[in-house]
């Protein structure tokens, strides 16, 4: 398989679908995958015609993590400014949905938790088993995961390397929706379509507030929120949304 085929990118109906396409390697991330994903994320953010991204894996597996065979040769699947897999240190500004079939492990879980929403097959498994290989989950498993699920649960995953099933993942808030095996991408596409129907500026800035507000103090949160969201209320889309509601029609969004 050539490097160009390691990641497939498709755009339809305002949704970009990025497919990790190394099924024989359980979609393990090598340098080529990282570079291609980073390029896709750049396109997602810069192209106004694309409103939502989906990342998934080919062959019934989301991602088994870093390509260890490449790692032992000295290759690091990192892109400067984006981090591991061309994603984890700088997720896109627009919504990104993970569609998970099979395993999301190690770096694969870290890619998943870099996304805003997760739709997973009901037989999926999740974990950060790096400690079992003498490694650490340094691409978000140790710092981002405890902010998304209870810290003691994250600690257990990090120290034991054990897997979590879908039922537990739902309980602790690791994923949004569980769907029948084989339908994770369809479920993510349905979720994406719901988002695409909304005002793009409102969606983008709402994501920004939620993503950044965890670092804000109680004293500053209202001011910082207003600084971000005020452009929404004076936008053309706000007028169009209200007008469309009154006229009982679908809005014609401009994203400004």
GROMACS .gro file of C-alpha atoms in nm:
model
  256
    1UNK     CA    1   0.000   0.000   0.000
    2UNK     CA    2   0.138   0.341  -0.092
    3UNK     CA    3   0.154   0.628   0.150
    4UNK     CA    4  -0.107   0.812  -0.060
    5UNK     CA    5  -0.358   0.535   0.014
    6UNK     CA    6  -0.296   0.529   0.387
    7UNK     CA    7  -0.571   0.788   0.442
    8UNK     CA    8  -0.880   0.834   0.227
    9UNK     CA    9  -1.065   1.167   0.223
   10UNK     CA   10  -1.415   1.219   0.090
   11UNK     CA   11  -1.635   1.529   0.100
   12UNK     CA   12  -2.012   1.518   0.048
   13UNK     CA   13  -2.302   1.730   0.172
   14UNK     CA   14  -2.078   1.954   0.375
   15UNK     CA   15  -1.913   1.663   0.558
   16UNK     CA   16  -1.553   1.550   0.523
   17UNK     CA   17  -1.493   1.182   0.600
   18UNK     CA   18  -1.133   1.088   0.677
   19UNK     CA   19  -1.069   0.713   0.674
   20UNK     CA   20  -0.754   0.562   0.819
   21UNK     CA   21  -0.685   0.305   0.552
   22UNK     CA   22  -0.425   0.059   0.679
   23UNK     CA   23  -0.656  -0.231   0.772
   24UNK     CA   24  -0.379  -0.493   0.763
   25UNK     CA   25  -0.198  -0.292   1.031
   26UNK     CA   26  -0.523  -0.226   1.224
   27UNK     CA   27  -0.496   0.133   1.100
   28UNK     CA   28  -0.187   0.195   1.310
   29UNK     CA   29  -0.056   0.548   1.268
   30UNK     CA   30   0.271   0.599   1.086
   31UNK     CA   31   0.423   0.921   0.955
   32UNK     CA   32   0.230   0.904   0.628
   33UNK     CA   33  -0.101   0.878   0.814
   34UNK     CA   34  -0.010   1.171   1.039
   35UNK     CA   35   0.083   1.394   0.747
   36UNK     CA   36  -0.233   1.306   0.554
   37UNK     CA   37  -0.461   1.361   0.854
   38UNK     CA   38  -0.299   1.698   0.925
   39UNK     CA   39  -0.358   1.803   0.565
   40UNK     CA   40  -0.721   1.696   0.590
   41UNK     CA   41  -0.770   1.894   0.911
   42UNK     CA   42  -0.620   2.203   0.744
   43UNK     CA   43  -0.867   2.164   0.458
   44UNK     CA   44  -1.158   2.110   0.697
   45UNK     CA   45  -1.090   2.439   0.872
   46UNK     CA   46  -1.006   2.645   0.562
   47UNK     CA   47  -1.285   2.531   0.329
   48UNK     CA   48  -1.614   2.709   0.402
   49UNK     CA   49  -1.805   2.443   0.208
   50UNK     CA   50  -1.707   2.181   0.465
   51UNK     CA   51  -1.891   2.211   0.793
   52UNK     CA   52  -1.818   1.893   0.988
   53UNK     CA   53  -1.549   1.625   0.984
   54UNK     CA   54  -1.571   1.252   1.055
   55UNK     CA   55  -1.271   1.031   1.123
   56UNK     CA   56  -1.302   0.654   1.102
   57UNK     CA   57  -1.101   0.342   1.021
   58UNK     CA   58  -1.117   0.085   0.743
   59UNK     CA   59  -1.162  -0.287   0.788
   60UNK     CA   60  -1.368  -0.295   1.105
   61UNK     CA   61  -1.111  -0.130   1.331
   62UNK     CA   62  -1.085   0.235   1.427
   63UNK     CA   63  -0.716   0.253   1.516
   64UNK     CA   64  -0.475   0.036   1.715
   65UNK     CA   65  -0.246   0.328   1.794
   66UNK     CA   66   0.108   0.409   1.689
   67UNK     CA   67   0.276   0.185   1.433
   68UNK     CA   68   0.529   0.017   1.664
   69UNK     CA   69   0.722  -0.137   1.375
   70UNK     CA   70   0.783   0.211   1.237
   71UNK     CA   71   0.856   0.344   1.586
   72UNK     CA   72   1.143   0.101   1.649
   73UNK     CA   73   1.306   0.221   1.325
   74UNK     CA   74   1.302   0.577   1.458
   75UNK     CA   75   0.994   0.705   1.276
   76UNK     CA   76   0.761   0.926   1.478
   77UNK     CA   77   0.402   0.973   1.356
   78UNK     CA   78   0.398   1.339   1.454
   79UNK     CA   79   0.336   1.658   1.258
   80UNK     CA   80   0.481   1.978   1.398
   81UNK     CA   81   0.204   2.198   1.530
   82UNK     CA   82  -0.052   1.916   1.517
   83UNK     CA   83   0.116   1.643   1.720
   84UNK     CA   84   0.051   1.270   1.706
   85UNK     CA   85  -0.155   1.155   1.408
   86UNK     CA   86  -0.154   1.511   1.278
   87UNK     CA   87  -0.441   1.589   1.512
   88UNK     CA   88  -0.417   1.546   1.889
   89UNK     CA   89  -0.236   1.867   1.982
   90UNK     CA   90  -0.441   2.091   1.752
   91UNK     CA   91  -0.787   1.955   1.670
   92UNK     CA   92  -0.982   2.144   1.403
   93UNK     CA   93  -1.194   2.448   1.482
   94UNK     CA   94  -1.495   2.283   1.322
   95UNK     CA   95  -1.673   1.983   1.478
   96UNK     CA   96  -1.503   1.646   1.438
   97UNK     CA   97  -1.684   1.316   1.500
   98UNK     CA   98  -1.515   0.981   1.561
   99UNK     CA   99  -1.693   0.681   1.407
  100UNK     CA  100  -1.551   0.382   1.593
  101UNK     CA  101  -1.571   0.019   1.492
  102UNK     CA  102  -1.369  -0.247   1.671
  103UNK     CA  103  -1.072  -0.122   1.870
  104UNK     CA  104  -0.976   0.233   1.965
  105UNK     CA  105  -0.657   0.165   2.157
  106UNK     CA  106  -0.351   0.360   2.268
  107UNK     CA  107  -0.296   0.633   2.010
  108UNK     CA  108  -0.624   0.529   1.853
  109UNK     CA  109  -0.810   0.620   2.171
  110UNK     CA  110  -0.614   0.944   2.182
  111UNK     CA  111  -0.727   1.026   1.829
  112UNK     CA  112  -1.084   0.946   1.935
  113UNK     CA  113  -1.078   1.172   2.241
  114UNK     CA  114  -0.938   1.454   2.027
  115UNK     CA  115  -1.274   1.452   1.850
  116UNK     CA  116  -1.576   1.643   1.977
  117UNK     CA  117  -1.828   1.360   1.950
  118UNK     CA  118  -1.801   0.980   1.935
  119UNK     CA  119  -2.035   0.727   1.774
  120UNK     CA  120  -1.921   0.373   1.847
  121UNK     CA  121  -2.025   0.023   1.748
  122UNK     CA  122  -2.176  -0.173   2.035
  123UNK     CA  123  -1.887  -0.421   2.028
  124UNK     CA  124  -1.610  -0.160   2.031
  125UNK     CA  125  -1.328  -0.169   2.285
  126UNK     CA  126  -1.134   0.124   2.428
  127UNK     CA  127  -0.807   0.151   2.617
  128UNK     CA  128  -0.464   0.304   2.665
  129UNK     CA  129  -0.249  -0.009   2.707
  130UNK     CA  130   0.084   0.171   2.654
  131UNK     CA  131   0.213   0.064   2.998
  132UNK     CA  132   0.197  -0.298   2.881
  133UNK     CA  133   0.467  -0.206   2.625
  134UNK     CA  134   0.672   0.008   2.861
  135UNK     CA  135   0.534   0.327   2.708
  136UNK     CA  136   0.306   0.609   2.825
  137UNK     CA  137  -0.012   0.746   2.670
  138UNK     CA  138   0.150   1.082   2.601
  139UNK     CA  139  -0.072   1.185   2.309
  140UNK     CA  140  -0.365   1.283   2.530
  141UNK     CA  141  -0.442   0.971   2.731
  142UNK     CA  142  -0.279   1.112   3.043
  143UNK     CA  143  -0.390   1.474   3.012
  144UNK     CA  144  -0.705   1.491   2.799
  145UNK     CA  145  -0.878   1.171   2.909
  146UNK     CA  146  -0.907   1.273   3.281
  147UNK     CA  147  -1.090   1.587   3.164
  148UNK     CA  148  -1.345   1.384   2.972
  149UNK     CA  149  -1.419   1.102   3.216
  150UNK     CA  150  -1.385   1.068   3.595
  151UNK     CA  151  -1.014   1.100   3.685
  152UNK     CA  152  -1.012   0.776   3.884
  153UNK     CA  153  -1.145   0.588   3.580
  154UNK     CA  154  -0.879   0.747   3.362
  155UNK     CA  155  -0.616   0.656   3.621
  156UNK     CA  156  -0.726   0.294   3.616
  157UNK     CA  157  -0.709   0.277   3.237
  158UNK     CA  158  -0.363   0.437   3.236
  159UNK     CA  159  -0.210   0.220   3.509
  160UNK     CA  160  -0.363  -0.117   3.420
  161UNK     CA  161  -0.374  -0.088   3.043
  162UNK     CA  162  -0.703  -0.280   3.052
  163UNK     CA  163  -0.982  -0.230   2.800
  164UNK     CA  164  -1.324  -0.072   2.848
  165UNK     CA  165  -1.639  -0.192   2.674
  166UNK     CA  166  -1.915   0.020   2.522
  167UNK     CA  167  -2.154  -0.014   2.816
  168UNK     CA  168  -1.894   0.126   3.055
  169UNK     CA  169  -1.789   0.389   2.801
  170UNK     CA  170  -2.146   0.517   2.787
  171UNK     CA  171  -2.171   0.519   3.167
  172UNK     CA  172  -1.861   0.732   3.216
  173UNK     CA  173  -1.935   0.966   2.924
  174UNK     CA  174  -1.648   0.855   2.701
  175UNK     CA  175  -1.876   0.820   2.398
  176UNK     CA  176  -2.200   0.983   2.284
  177UNK     CA  177  -2.386   0.705   2.109
  178UNK     CA  178  -2.365   0.328   2.070
  179UNK     CA  179  -2.495   0.176   1.748
  180UNK     CA  180  -2.508  -0.177   1.604
  181UNK     CA  181  -2.174  -0.311   1.482
  182UNK     CA  182  -2.105  -0.209   1.126
  183UNK     CA  183  -2.311   0.111   1.145
  184UNK     CA  184  -2.079   0.352   1.328
  185UNK     CA  185  -2.006   0.554   1.015
  186UNK     CA  186  -2.375   0.576   0.925
  187UNK     CA  187  -2.448   0.689   1.280
  188UNK     CA  188  -2.177   0.953   1.261
  189UNK     CA  189  -2.309   1.072   0.925
  190UNK     CA  190  -2.657   1.115   1.071
  191UNK     CA  191  -2.514   1.315   1.360
  192UNK     CA  192  -2.308   1.524   1.119
  193UNK     CA  193  -2.616   1.598   0.907
  194UNK     CA  194  -2.794   1.735   1.213
  195UNK     CA  195  -2.500   1.967   1.281
  196UNK     CA  196  -2.471   2.076   0.917
  197UNK     CA  197  -2.834   2.192   0.929
  198UNK     CA  198  -2.739   2.450   1.195
  199UNK     CA  199  -2.576   2.790   1.163
  200UNK     CA  200  -2.206   2.733   1.087
  201UNK     CA  201  -2.079   3.038   1.275
  202UNK     CA  202  -2.289   2.950   1.580
  203UNK     CA  203  -2.165   2.590   1.569
  204UNK     CA  204  -1.799   2.686   1.536
  205UNK     CA  205  -1.804   2.944   1.815
  206UNK     CA  206  -2.013   2.724   2.045
  207UNK     CA  207  -1.748   2.455   2.009
  208UNK     CA  208  -1.478   2.710   2.085
  209UNK     CA  209  -1.643   2.820   2.411
  210UNK     CA  210  -1.691   2.464   2.534
  211UNK     CA  211  -1.336   2.367   2.435
  212UNK     CA  212  -1.173   2.666   2.603
  213UNK     CA  213  -1.396   2.736   2.903
  214UNK     CA  214  -1.255   2.457   3.117
  215UNK     CA  215  -0.954   2.683   3.179
  216UNK     CA  216  -1.162   2.991   3.272
  217UNK     CA  217  -1.222   3.106   3.627
  218UNK     CA  218  -1.570   3.186   3.756
  219UNK     CA  219  -1.475   3.554   3.758
  220UNK     CA  220  -1.380   3.567   3.390
  221UNK     CA  221  -1.601   3.307   3.222
  222UNK     CA  222  -1.891   3.536   3.130
  223UNK     CA  223  -1.669   3.803   2.982
  224UNK     CA  224  -1.461   3.553   2.785
  225UNK     CA  225  -1.774   3.381   2.656
  226UNK     CA  226  -1.921   3.713   2.542
  227UNK     CA  227  -1.602   3.805   2.360
  228UNK     CA  228  -1.632   3.488   2.155
  229UNK     CA  229  -2.006   3.465   2.096
  230UNK     CA  230  -2.105   3.830   2.042
  231UNK     CA  231  -2.034   3.810   1.664
  232UNK     CA  232  -2.307   3.545   1.643
  233UNK     CA  233  -2.575   3.786   1.760
  234UNK     CA  234  -2.483   4.054   1.506
  235UNK     CA  235  -2.432   3.811   1.217
  236UNK     CA  236  -2.627   3.775   0.895
  237UNK     CA  237  -2.696   3.415   0.997
  238UNK     CA  238  -2.875   3.529   1.315
  239UNK     CA  239  -3.111   3.743   1.111
  240UNK     CA  240  -3.158   3.464   0.858
  241UNK     CA  241  -3.229   3.208   1.130
  242UNK     CA  242  -3.498   3.422   1.289
  243UNK     CA  243  -3.648   3.511   0.950
  244UNK     CA  244  -3.653   3.151   0.835
  245UNK     CA  245  -3.825   3.047   1.157
  246UNK     CA  246  -4.093   3.312   1.110
  247UNK     CA  247  -4.140   3.212   0.745
  248UNK     CA  248  -4.143   2.840   0.833
  249UNK     CA  249  -3.863   2.748   0.593
  250UNK     CA  250  -3.510   2.609   0.614
  251UNK     CA  251  -3.243   2.876   0.670
  252UNK     CA  252  -2.997   2.970   0.398
  253UNK     CA  253  -2.680   3.000   0.600
  254UNK     CA  254  -2.386   3.213   0.489
  255UNK     CA  255  -2.153   3.149   0.781
  256UNK     CA  256  -2.118   3.519   0.854
   0.00000   0.00000   0.00000
